[in-house]
Amino acid sequence: MPVHNADIAAIFEEIADLLEIRGDNPFRIRAYRNAARSVGEFGRELKVLIESGAELPKLPGIGADLTAKIHEIVTTGHCATLDKLRGQMPPAITELLKIAGLGPKRVQALNRELGVATLAQLKQAARAGRIRELAGFGAKTEQRILEGLALHAEQAQRVKLAVARQYAESLVAYLKRVPGVEHVVVAGSYRRMKDTVGDLDILVTAPPGGTVMERFVAYDEVREVLSHGETRSSVVLKSGLQVDLRLVPAESYGAALYYFTGSKAHNIAVRRLAQARGLKLNEYGVFRGDLRVAGETEESVFAAVGLPFIAPELREDRGEIEAARAGRLPDLITLADLRGDLHVHTKASDGHNTIREMALAAKAQGLDYIAITEHSRRLTVARGLDPQQLARQIDEIDRLNTGLTGITVLRGIEVDILEDGTLDLPDSVLQRLNVVIAAVHGRFELPRRKQTERILRALDNRYVNVLAHPSGRLIGEREPYDADMLRIMRKTKSRHIFLELNAQPERLDLDDIMCQMAREEGVLVSINSDAHSTFDFANLRYGVGQARRGWLERDNVLNTRNIKALHALLNAGR
Ligand code: DGT
Ligand code: CA
Ligand code: CA
């Protein structure tokens, strides 16, 4: 029975959704949501741990009851609690929650008043103008629901990179165990570190006559075999993710890896370069007439067409080919370049660990400093801090620092930007902090002019250092809010403020395009984990992936600086 952490997390999420639609106890709902998050982000497969007889690690938010449920799911593939809840409600109702603008209360009302239980029925009701007539809805909400439906249809088939990784890694490990197999590598958008992937493209090299294709279609997570050939097969996994596998001879490995890494637009542009040199470029190699001149490695393919190696993350036909020809490719940032993390939560607000635990985990990741940045009081759902609580935390941090070596804890806050652009805490409090992150957590729907003015006003506060998750997007769930990002970037630049690249896999905000824009505007980016538990520092790799897609070099990133240089930069605008 294939059960990955992502599958367990999905079950807990669905339980929480169903409980919420039914109006259950908020603490119970929250417990399931926290558990989903904890399990989903845990770095090792729980199934493997359980089967090896090892004791489960203490996961944040997971007590005895949830541990028992994890055991149940891992051993049976089912969860009785979920099965029971499902039995009490229309089957596809949780799908409705994925539409922007629809929370549990509204889903409940739509179901009760209009009998809406599926996406198709929702669309029908919205198109017929029936939703606007319900109490608490209105024409605007109806319009948002239609937009949300369109967005969902567009993105529903795509899987977040961090989720795809779980399925990819165990499949790669499985394929590597097939006798005779040499290279196994995931190409496509996955290798380019795109924020979501449509499907996985796996490349295998092995001598002819092997069993790799048979073994692939027989993988126990396969739900459906779409095609099964000698050099190419496609399957759909039980999770719904499609996987294409290609088998190539070793001498074509580089050419095939290059070809299937894409992107398509990049490939087409490079193929044109090859043609101009009288060469043919395809997935088998680079050819002059019938003669193969390159193909064993990717480097050889690039060299044959007169280019230096271009990192996969850059291959989007967004200027990388011109830059490569001119010898001006960026020297991309790597995970090892990060010296610190400026956005970390603890138990004091909605995180799971103590300051000390977070500091030690960051140190183990090779970081030199972290900033503790709890939510401010306005965000009651996240148990935001008031000035007295913050003052106590500041004292605690100061005490803690005297006993820590190899890691420095900075005093910070993630302060809410209120609707009028003022901040949720007074300057007298903010000035005691090393790092002030300002964040929009509500009123996403303000019109462009108002939203822009609101954020610009917040950036006028002399203590603000970083604008958190600047676009507000949640991948596949919420579009960026409407604001003039160019004006905002220029303001941050003039005020010595920095833009966050929030590395949570569901945010990745700034996105790649906006990173490129920040680089051009000369604004430094801070790649932050927004960690809520000690495991979340692992998400920094996704932030770095997005930064690389956005052409960022070490110097473009604030938290590659050592702590002395960091302090100077943080104080520049004050
Ligand atoms: P995805 O799956 O939508 O996230 O994006 P990709 O980039 O993984 O796209 P996919 O899976 O359709 O194809 C994998 C790679 O194969 C793609 O990045 C480039 C290459 N490829 C696919 N179709 C074509 C084509 O028509 N021409 C060229 N030159 N390359 C192609
Ligand atoms: Ca793909
Ligand atoms: Ca594909």
Coordinates of C-alpha atoms and ligand atoms in Angstrom, one line a residue:
M1 CA 0.0 0.0 0.0
P2 CA 1.7 3.2 -1.1
V3 CA 1.3 5.9 1.5
H4 CA 3.4 9.1 1.4
N5 CA 3.5 11.9 3.9
A6 CA 1.6 14.0 1.3
D7 CA -1.2 11.3 1.3
I8 CA -1.5 11.3 5.1
A9 CA -1.5 15.1 5.0
A10 CA -4.3 15.1 2.4
I11 CA -6.4 12.9 4.6
F12 CA -6.0 15.2 7.6
E13 CA -6.8 18.2 5.5
E14 CA -9.9 16.6 4.2
I15 CA -11.0 15.7 7.7
A16 CA -10.5 19.3 8.7
D17 CA -12.4 20.6 5.7
L18 CA -15.4 18.3 6.4
L19 CA -15.4 19.2 10.1
E20 CA -15.4 22.8 9.2
I21 CA -18.2 22.6 6.7
R22 CA -20.2 20.8 9.4
G23 CA -19.4 23.6 11.9
D24 CA -17.4 21.4 14.3
N25 CA -15.2 22.5 17.2
P26 CA -12.6 25.0 15.9
F27 CA -9.8 23.5 18.1
R28 CA -10.4 20.1 16.7
I29 CA -10.3 21.5 13.1
R30 CA -7.1 23.3 13.9
A31 CA -5.5 20.2 15.3
Y32 CA -6.1 18.4 12.0
R33 CA -4.8 21.3 10.0
N34 CA -1.6 21.5 12.1
A35 CA -1.1 17.8 11.8
A36 CA -1.5 18.0 8.0
R37 CA 1.1 20.6 7.9
S38 CA 3.5 18.8 10.2
V39 CA 3.2 15.5 8.4
G40 CA 3.3 17.1 4.9
E41 CA 6.5 18.9 5.6
F42 CA 8.3 16.2 7.6
G43 CA 11.5 15.3 5.8
R44 CA 11.4 11.5 6.1
E45 CA 8.7 9.1 5.0
L46 CA 6.6 8.1 8.0
K47 CA 5.6 4.8 6.4
V48 CA 9.2 3.8 6.1
L49 CA 9.9 4.7 9.7
I50 CA 6.9 2.8 11.0
E51 CA 7.7 -0.3 8.9
S52 CA 11.3 -0.3 10.1
G53 CA 9.9 -0.5 13.6
A54 CA 11.4 2.8 14.6
E55 CA 9.6 5.0 17.0
L56 CA 7.9 8.0 15.4
P57 CA 9.7 11.2 15.9
K58 CA 7.8 13.8 18.0
L59 CA 6.1 15.8 15.3
P60 CA 4.7 19.2 16.2
G61 CA 1.0 19.1 16.9
I62 CA 0.7 15.3 16.8
G63 CA -0.4 13.6 20.0
A64 CA -1.4 10.1 20.8
D65 CA -4.7 10.2 18.9
L66 CA -3.2 11.5 15.7
T67 CA -0.2 9.1 16.0
A68 CA -2.7 6.2 16.1
K69 CA -4.4 7.6 13.0
I70 CA -1.1 7.8 11.2
H71 CA -0.5 4.2 12.0
E72 CA -3.9 3.3 10.8
I73 CA -3.5 5.1 7.5
V74 CA 0.0 3.7 6.9
T75 CA -1.1 0.1 7.5
T76 CA -4.6 0.1 6.0
G77 CA -4.5 3.0 3.5
H78 CA -7.7 4.3 5.1
C79 CA -8.8 6.5 8.0
A80 CA -12.1 5.4 9.6
T81 CA -12.8 9.0 10.8
L82 CA -12.6 10.3 7.3
D83 CA -14.7 7.5 5.8
K84 CA -17.4 8.2 8.4
L85 CA -17.4 11.9 7.7
R86 CA -17.5 11.3 3.9
G87 CA -20.5 9.1 4.4
Q88 CA -22.4 12.0 6.0
M89 CA -21.8 14.5 3.3
P90 CA -22.0 14.9 -0.5
P91 CA -18.9 13.3 -2.0
A92 CA -17.3 16.2 -3.8
I93 CA -18.2 18.9 -1.4
T94 CA -14.6 19.7 -0.2
E95 CA -13.7 20.5 -3.8
L96 CA -15.8 23.6 -3.3
L97 CA -13.5 24.9 -0.6
K98 CA -10.7 25.1 -3.1
I99 CA -12.5 27.9 -4.9
A100 CA -11.2 31.4 -4.0
G101 CA -13.9 33.2 -2.0
L102 CA -15.5 30.1 -0.6
G103 CA -15.1 29.2 3.0
P104 CA -16.9 26.5 4.9
K105 CA -19.8 28.7 6.0
R106 CA -20.5 29.7 2.4
V107 CA -20.1 26.2 1.1
Q108 CA -22.6 25.1 3.8
A109 CA -25.1 27.9 2.7
L110 CA -24.7 27.1 -1.0
N111 CA -25.4 23.4 -0.2
R112 CA -28.3 24.1 2.0
E113 CA -30.0 26.8 0.0
L114 CA -29.2 25.9 -3.6
G115 CA -28.3 22.2 -3.3
V116 CA -24.8 23.0 -4.7
A117 CA -22.5 20.0 -4.0
T118 CA -20.1 19.9 -7.0
L119 CA -18.0 22.4 -9.0
A120 CA -20.3 22.0 -12.0
Q121 CA -23.4 22.9 -9.9
L122 CA -21.5 25.8 -8.4
K123 CA -20.7 27.1 -11.9
Q124 CA -24.2 26.6 -13.1
A125 CA -25.7 28.5 -10.1
A126 CA -23.2 31.4 -10.5
R127 CA -23.9 31.7 -14.2
A128 CA -27.6 31.7 -13.6
G129 CA -27.2 34.6 -11.2
R130 CA -28.7 32.6 -8.3
I131 CA -25.8 33.0 -5.9
R132 CA -26.1 36.8 -5.7
E133 CA -29.6 36.4 -4.3
L134 CA -28.5 34.4 -1.2
A135 CA -28.1 36.3 2.1
G136 CA -24.5 37.2 2.6
F137 CA -23.4 36.7 -1.0
G138 CA -24.1 39.5 -3.5
A139 CA -23.1 40.1 -7.1
K140 CA -19.4 40.8 -6.3
T141 CA -19.0 37.5 -4.5
E142 CA -20.7 35.7 -7.4
Q143 CA -18.2 37.3 -9.8
R144 CA -15.3 36.3 -7.6
I145 CA -16.6 32.7 -7.5
L146 CA -16.7 32.6 -11.3
E147 CA -13.1 33.9 -11.4
G148 CA -12.1 31.4 -8.8
L149 CA -13.6 28.6 -10.8
A150 CA -11.6 29.7 -13.9
L151 CA -8.4 29.8 -11.9
H152 CA -9.1 26.4 -10.4
A153 CA -9.8 24.8 -13.7
E154 CA -6.5 26.2 -15.0
Q155 CA -4.4 25.1 -12.2
A156 CA -6.1 22.0 -10.8
Q157 CA -4.1 19.7 -12.8
R158 CA -0.8 21.1 -11.6
V159 CA 1.0 19.9 -8.4
K160 CA 3.1 22.0 -6.1
L161 CA 6.8 21.3 -6.5
A162 CA 7.2 20.2 -2.9
V163 CA 4.4 17.7 -3.2
A164 CA 5.7 16.3 -6.5
R165 CA 9.0 15.8 -4.9
Q166 CA 7.7 13.2 -2.5
Y167 CA 6.2 11.1 -5.4
A168 CA 9.3 11.7 -7.6
E169 CA 11.8 10.7 -5.0
S170 CA 10.3 7.3 -4.1
L171 CA 9.8 6.5 -7.8
V172 CA 13.4 7.4 -8.6
A173 CA 14.6 5.2 -5.8
Y174 CA 12.5 2.3 -7.1
L175 CA 13.8 2.7 -10.6
K176 CA 17.4 2.9 -9.4
R177 CA 16.9 -0.6 -8.0
V178 CA 16.1 -2.1 -11.4
P179 CA 19.0 -4.3 -12.6
G180 CA 21.1 -2.6 -15.3
V181 CA 19.7 0.9 -14.8
E182 CA 22.4 3.6 -14.8
H183 CA 21.1 7.1 -14.7
V184 CA 17.7 8.0 -13.3
V185 CA 16.8 11.7 -13.4
V186 CA 13.7 13.8 -13.3
A187 CA 13.8 16.4 -16.1
G188 CA 11.0 18.8 -17.2
S189 CA 9.6 21.6 -15.1
Y190 CA 10.6 19.6 -12.0
R191 CA 14.3 20.0 -12.8
R192 CA 13.7 23.7 -13.7
M193 CA 12.3 24.1 -10.2
K194 CA 9.0 25.6 -11.4
D195 CA 6.6 26.3 -8.6
T196 CA 4.2 23.7 -9.9
V197 CA 4.6 20.8 -12.2
G198 CA 2.1 19.4 -14.8
D199 CA 3.7 16.0 -14.9
L200 CA 7.0 14.3 -14.1
D201 CA 9.4 13.5 -17.0
I202 CA 11.8 10.8 -16.0
L203 CA 14.8 9.8 -18.0
V204 CA 16.6 6.5 -17.6
T205 CA 19.7 5.1 -19.2
A206 CA 20.2 1.3 -19.4
P207 CA 21.5 -1.2 -21.9
P208 CA 18.9 -2.5 -24.4
G209 CA 16.9 -5.6 -23.5
G210 CA 16.3 -4.7 -19.8
T211 CA 13.2 -4.8 -17.8
V212 CA 12.9 -1.2 -16.7
M213 CA 9.7 -0.4 -18.7
E214 CA 7.9 -3.5 -17.3
R215 CA 9.0 -2.5 -13.8
F216 CA 7.9 1.0 -14.3
V217 CA 4.3 0.1 -15.3
A218 CA 4.2 -2.4 -12.4
Y219 CA 5.1 0.2 -9.8
D220 CA 2.6 -0.2 -7.0
E221 CA 1.6 3.4 -7.1
V222 CA 0.4 3.2 -10.7
R223 CA -3.3 3.7 -11.1
E224 CA -3.5 3.7 -14.9
V225 CA -1.1 2.8 -17.7
L226 CA -1.6 5.4 -20.5
S227 CA 1.0 3.9 -22.8
H228 CA 3.7 1.2 -22.6
G229 CA 6.4 1.0 -25.2
E230 CA 10.0 -0.1 -25.4
T231 CA 11.5 3.4 -25.0
R232 CA 8.6 5.4 -23.7
S233 CA 5.8 4.8 -21.3
S234 CA 3.3 7.0 -19.5
V235 CA 1.3 6.3 -16.3
V236 CA -1.0 8.0 -13.9
L237 CA -0.1 7.5 -10.2
K238 CA -2.8 7.0 -7.6
S239 CA -2.2 10.6 -6.5
G240 CA -3.3 11.7 -9.9
L241 CA 0.2 12.7 -11.0
Q242 CA 1.2 11.7 -14.5
V243 CA 4.7 10.3 -15.1
D244 CA 6.4 10.0 -18.5
L245 CA 9.4 7.7 -18.7
R246 CA 11.9 7.6 -21.5
L247 CA 14.7 5.1 -21.9
V248 CA 17.7 6.3 -23.8
P249 CA 21.1 4.9 -24.6
A250 CA 24.1 6.2 -22.6
E251 CA 25.5 8.1 -25.6
S252 CA 22.3 10.2 -25.9
Y253 CA 22.0 10.9 -22.1
G254 CA 23.1 14.5 -22.3
A255 CA 21.0 15.3 -25.4
A256 CA 17.9 13.6 -23.9
L257 CA 18.3 15.3 -20.6
Y258 CA 18.7 18.6 -22.3
Y259 CA 15.7 18.1 -24.5
F260 CA 13.3 16.8 -21.8
T261 CA 14.4 19.5 -19.3
G262 CA 12.9 22.1 -21.6
S263 CA 11.3 24.5 -21.5
K264 CA 9.9 24.0 -24.9
A265 CA 10.3 27.7 -25.7
H266 CA 14.0 27.5 -24.7
N267 CA 14.6 24.4 -26.7
I268 CA 13.1 25.9 -29.8
A269 CA 15.3 29.0 -29.6
V270 CA 18.4 26.9 -29.1
R271 CA 17.5 24.6 -31.9
R272 CA 17.4 27.6 -34.2
L273 CA 21.0 28.5 -33.1
A274 CA 22.0 24.9 -34.0
Q275 CA 20.4 25.2 -37.4
A276 CA 22.2 28.4 -38.1
R277 CA 25.5 26.5 -37.6
G278 CA 24.3 23.7 -39.9
L279 CA 23.6 21.3 -37.0
K280 CA 20.6 19.2 -36.2
L281 CA 19.7 19.1 -32.5
N282 CA 17.3 16.5 -31.1
E283 CA 16.9 14.2 -28.1
Y284 CA 19.5 11.7 -29.5
G285 CA 22.3 14.2 -30.0
V286 CA 23.7 17.0 -32.0
F287 CA 24.4 16.0 -35.6
R288 CA 26.3 17.3 -38.6
G289 CA 24.7 15.3 -41.4
D290 CA 24.8 11.8 -40.1
L291 CA 27.7 12.4 -37.8
R292 CA 27.0 12.8 -34.1
V293 CA 29.1 15.6 -32.8
A294 CA 27.7 15.8 -29.2
G295 CA 25.1 14.3 -26.9
E296 CA 26.7 12.3 -24.1
T297 CA 26.6 15.2 -21.6
E298 CA 24.5 18.4 -21.5
E299 CA 27.8 20.4 -21.5
S300 CA 28.7 18.8 -24.8
V301 CA 25.3 19.8 -26.3
F302 CA 25.7 23.4 -25.2
A303 CA 29.3 23.5 -26.4
A304 CA 28.4 22.2 -29.9
V305 CA 26.0 25.1 -30.4
G306 CA 28.5 27.6 -29.1
L307 CA 27.0 28.2 -25.6
P308 CA 28.3 27.9 -22.1
F309 CA 26.2 25.6 -19.8
I310 CA 22.9 27.3 -18.9
A311 CA 21.4 26.2 -15.5
P312 CA 18.0 24.4 -15.8
E313 CA 16.2 27.1 -13.8
L314 CA 17.1 29.7 -16.4
R315 CA 15.8 27.8 -19.4
E316 CA 12.6 29.7 -20.0
D317 CA 13.6 31.8 -23.1
R318 CA 13.5 34.9 -20.9
G319 CA 16.8 36.3 -22.1
E320 CA 19.2 33.5 -21.0
I321 CA 20.3 32.6 -24.5
E322 CA 21.3 36.1 -25.3
A323 CA 23.0 36.4 -21.9
A324 CA 24.8 33.2 -22.5
R325 CA 26.1 34.3 -25.9
A326 CA 27.2 37.6 -24.5
G327 CA 29.0 35.8 -21.6
R328 CA 26.7 37.5 -19.1
L329 CA 24.8 34.6 -17.5
P330 CA 24.1 35.3 -13.8
D331 CA 26.2 33.4 -11.3
L332 CA 23.1 32.0 -9.5
I333 CA 22.7 31.9 -5.8
T334 CA 22.9 28.5 -4.1
L335 CA 21.4 27.2 -0.8
A336 CA 24.9 27.2 0.8
D337 CA 25.1 31.0 0.2
L338 CA 22.3 31.7 2.7
R339 CA 23.7 32.8 6.1
G340 CA 20.5 33.5 7.9
D341 CA 16.7 33.5 7.9
L342 CA 14.7 36.6 8.7
H343 CA 11.2 35.2 9.1
V344 CA 10.7 32.6 11.9
H345 CA 7.7 31.8 14.2
T346 CA 7.7 30.1 17.5
K347 CA 5.2 28.8 20.0
A348 CA 4.6 32.3 21.2
S349 CA 2.3 32.8 18.1
D350 CA 1.3 30.1 15.7
G351 CA 4.6 28.1 15.5
H352 CA 5.3 24.8 17.2
N353 CA 8.8 25.1 18.7
T354 CA 10.6 27.3 21.3
I355 CA 13.0 30.0 20.2
R356 CA 15.9 27.9 21.4
E357 CA 14.7 24.9 19.4
M358 CA 14.3 27.0 16.3
A359 CA 17.8 28.5 16.8
L360 CA 19.5 25.1 17.2
A361 CA 17.7 23.8 14.1
A362 CA 18.8 26.8 12.1
K363 CA 22.3 26.3 13.3
A364 CA 22.2 22.7 12.2
Q365 CA 21.2 23.9 8.7
G366 CA 24.4 25.9 8.6
L367 CA 22.8 29.3 9.3
D368 CA 24.5 32.0 11.4
Y369 CA 21.4 34.0 12.4
I370 CA 17.6 34.0 12.5
A371 CA 15.1 36.6 13.3
I372 CA 12.1 35.7 15.5
T373 CA 9.1 37.4 13.8
E374 CA 5.8 36.5 15.4
H375 CA 2.5 37.9 14.2
S376 CA 1.2 41.1 15.7
R377 CA -2.0 41.3 17.8
R378 CA -4.4 42.0 14.9
L379 CA -3.9 38.5 13.6
T380 CA -5.8 36.8 16.3
V381 CA -6.2 33.5 14.4
A382 CA -2.4 33.2 14.7
R383 CA -2.3 34.4 18.3
G384 CA -0.5 37.6 17.4
L385 CA 1.5 39.3 20.1
D386 CA 0.6 42.6 21.9
P387 CA 3.3 45.0 23.0
Q388 CA 3.6 43.5 26.5
Q389 CA 4.0 40.0 25.1
L390 CA 6.6 41.2 22.6
A391 CA 8.5 43.0 25.3
R392 CA 8.7 39.7 27.2
Q393 CA 9.9 37.9 24.1
I394 CA 12.6 40.5 23.5
D395 CA 13.9 39.9 27.1
E396 CA 13.8 36.1 26.4
I397 CA 15.8 36.5 23.2
D398 CA 18.4 38.7 24.9
R399 CA 18.8 36.1 27.7
L400 CA 19.0 33.2 25.2
N401 CA 21.7 34.9 23.1
T402 CA 24.1 35.0 25.9
G403 CA 23.9 31.2 26.2
L404 CA 24.1 30.3 22.5
T405 CA 27.2 29.8 20.3
G406 CA 27.3 29.7 16.5
I407 CA 23.9 31.2 16.0
T408 CA 22.5 34.7 16.8
V409 CA 18.8 35.3 17.4
L410 CA 17.6 38.7 16.2
R411 CA 14.6 40.5 17.7
G412 CA 11.8 40.8 15.1
I413 CA 8.1 41.0 14.3
E414 CA 5.8 40.3 11.4
V415 CA 3.6 43.3 11.9
D416 CA 0.3 43.5 10.1
I417 CA -0.3 46.3 7.6
L418 CA -3.8 47.6 8.5
E419 CA -6.3 48.6 5.9
D420 CA -5.3 52.2 6.0
G421 CA -1.6 51.4 5.6
T422 CA -0.7 52.1 9.3
L423 CA 1.0 49.3 11.3
D424 CA -0.5 47.1 14.0
L425 CA 2.1 48.2 16.6
P426 CA 3.4 51.6 17.6
D427 CA 6.8 52.9 16.6
S428 CA 7.9 52.9 20.2
V429 CA 7.6 49.1 20.1
L430 CA 9.1 48.7 16.6
Q431 CA 12.2 50.6 17.3
R432 CA 13.3 48.0 19.8
L433 CA 13.5 45.4 17.1
N434 CA 16.3 44.4 14.8
V435 CA 14.0 43.3 12.0
V436 CA 10.5 44.6 11.2
I437 CA 8.7 42.6 8.5
A438 CA 5.5 44.2 7.4
A439 CA 2.8 42.0 6.0
V440 CA -0.7 42.2 4.3
H441 CA -2.9 39.5 5.9
G442 CA -6.4 40.8 5.0
R443 CA -8.4 43.0 2.7
F444 CA -6.8 41.3 -0.4
E445 CA -9.7 42.5 -2.5
L446 CA -9.0 46.3 -2.3
P447 CA -9.0 48.0 -5.7
R448 CA -5.5 48.6 -7.2
R449 CA -5.1 52.2 -6.3
K450 CA -6.1 51.7 -2.7
Q451 CA -4.1 48.5 -2.3
T452 CA -1.0 50.3 -3.7
E453 CA -1.4 53.4 -1.5
R454 CA -2.0 51.2 1.5
I455 CA 1.3 49.3 1.0
L456 CA 3.3 52.5 0.1
R457 CA 2.1 54.1 3.3
A458 CA 3.3 51.1 5.3
L459 CA 6.7 51.4 3.6
D460 CA 6.9 55.0 4.8
N461 CA 7.3 53.8 8.4
R462 CA 10.9 54.3 9.2
Y463 CA 11.2 51.0 11.1
V464 CA 10.0 48.7 8.3
N465 CA 12.8 46.5 6.9
V466 CA 11.1 43.8 4.8
L467 CA 7.9 43.5 2.9
A468 CA 6.6 40.0 3.5
H469 CA 5.2 37.8 0.8
P470 CA 4.7 40.8 -1.4
S471 CA 2.1 39.6 -3.8
G472 CA -0.1 37.7 -1.4
R473 CA -0.6 34.7 -3.7
L474 CA -1.3 31.2 -2.5
I475 CA -0.5 28.9 -5.4
G476 CA -3.6 27.5 -7.0
E477 CA -5.8 29.0 -4.3
R478 CA -5.5 32.8 -4.3
E479 CA -4.3 35.1 -7.0
P480 CA -1.9 38.0 -6.1
Y481 CA -3.7 41.0 -5.0
D482 CA -4.0 43.9 -7.4
A483 CA -1.2 46.4 -6.7
D484 CA 1.4 48.3 -8.7
M485 CA 4.4 46.3 -7.9
L486 CA 6.8 48.5 -9.8
R487 CA 5.9 51.5 -7.7
I488 CA 6.1 49.4 -4.6
M489 CA 9.6 48.1 -5.6
R490 CA 10.8 51.6 -6.3
K491 CA 9.6 52.7 -3.0
T492 CA 11.3 49.9 -1.2
K493 CA 14.5 50.8 -3.0
S494 CA 14.3 54.5 -2.0
R495 CA 13.6 53.5 1.6
H496 CA 16.3 50.8 1.9
I497 CA 13.6 48.2 2.4
F498 CA 13.9 44.6 1.1
L499 CA 11.4 42.3 -0.5
E500 CA 10.8 38.9 0.9
L501 CA 10.9 35.7 -1.1
N502 CA 8.8 33.6 1.2
A503 CA 10.0 30.0 0.7
Q504 CA 6.8 28.2 1.8
P505 CA 6.0 25.8 -1.0
E506 CA 2.4 27.2 -1.3
R507 CA 3.6 30.8 -1.4
L508 CA 6.9 31.1 -3.3
D509 CA 6.3 34.9 -3.2
L510 CA 8.0 36.8 -4.8
D511 CA 7.7 34.5 -7.8
D512 CA 10.4 34.1 -10.5
I513 CA 9.3 37.0 -12.7
M514 CA 9.1 39.4 -9.8
C515 CA 12.6 38.3 -8.6
Q516 CA 13.9 39.3 -12.1
M517 CA 12.1 42.6 -11.7
A518 CA 13.6 43.2 -8.2
R519 CA 17.1 42.4 -9.6
E520 CA 16.6 45.0 -12.4
E521 CA 15.3 47.6 -10.0
G522 CA 18.3 46.9 -7.7
V523 CA 16.1 45.8 -4.7
L524 CA 17.6 43.1 -2.4
V525 CA 15.5 40.1 -1.8
S526 CA 15.4 38.2 1.5
I527 CA 14.8 34.5 1.1
N528 CA 12.9 33.5 4.2
S529 CA 11.5 30.1 5.4
D530 CA 8.6 31.6 7.4
A531 CA 9.3 28.5 9.5
H532 CA 6.6 27.4 11.9
S533 CA 8.5 24.4 13.1
T534 CA 12.1 23.2 13.1
F535 CA 11.5 21.2 9.9
D536 CA 10.5 24.2 7.9
F537 CA 14.0 25.4 7.3
A538 CA 14.2 22.7 4.7
N539 CA 11.8 24.9 2.6
L540 CA 14.6 27.3 2.0
R541 CA 15.6 25.1 -1.0
Y542 CA 12.4 26.0 -2.7
G543 CA 13.0 29.6 -2.1
V544 CA 16.4 29.4 -3.6
G545 CA 15.0 27.5 -6.6
Q546 CA 12.6 30.3 -7.3
A547 CA 15.3 32.9 -6.8
R548 CA 17.5 31.0 -9.3
R549 CA 14.6 31.1 -11.8
G550 CA 14.5 34.8 -11.1
W551 CA 18.2 35.2 -12.0
L552 CA 19.3 36.2 -8.5
E553 CA 22.9 36.0 -7.6
R554 CA 24.4 36.0 -4.1
D555 CA 24.7 39.7 -4.0
N556 CA 21.1 40.2 -4.9
V557 CA 20.0 38.4 -1.7
L558 CA 20.0 40.2 1.7
N559 CA 20.5 37.2 3.9
T560 CA 23.7 36.0 2.2
R561 CA 25.4 38.8 4.1
N562 CA 27.2 38.2 7.3
I563 CA 25.6 39.5 10.4
K564 CA 27.6 42.7 10.6
A565 CA 26.8 43.6 7.0
L566 CA 23.2 42.7 7.7
H567 CA 22.9 45.0 10.6
A568 CA 24.3 47.9 8.5
L569 CA 21.8 47.2 5.8
L570 CA 18.9 46.9 8.2
N571 CA 19.8 50.2 9.9
A572 CA 20.3 52.1 6.6
G573 CA 16.7 53.2 6.3
R574 CA 16.1 54.1 10.0
Ligands
DGT1 P1 4.8 20.8 -17.1 O1 4.9 19.3 -17.2 O2 3.6 21.4 -17.7 O3 5.1 21.4 -15.8 O4 6.0 21.4 -18.0 P2 7.2 20.7 -18.8 O5 8.2 21.7 -19.2 O6 7.8 19.6 -17.9 O7 6.6 20.1 -20.1 P3 6.3 18.7 -20.6 O8 6.1 17.7 -19.6 O9 5.1 18.8 -21.6 O10 7.5 18.3 -21.5 C1 8.8 18.1 -21.0 C2 9.8 18.7 -21.8 O11 9.9 18.1 -23.1 C3 9.6 20.1 -22.1 O12 10.0 21.0 -21.1 C4 10.4 20.3 -23.4 C5 10.3 19.0 -24.1 N1 9.2 19.1 -25.1 C6 8.0 18.7 -25.0 N2 7.3 18.9 -26.2 C7 8.2 19.5 -27.0 C8 8.2 20.0 -28.3 O13 7.1 20.0 -29.0 N3 9.3 20.6 -28.8 C9 10.4 20.7 -28.1 N4 11.5 21.3 -28.6 N5 10.5 20.2 -26.9 C10 9.4 19.7 -26.3
CA2 CA 6.5 17.8 -17.2
CA3 CA 5.6 15.3 -19.8

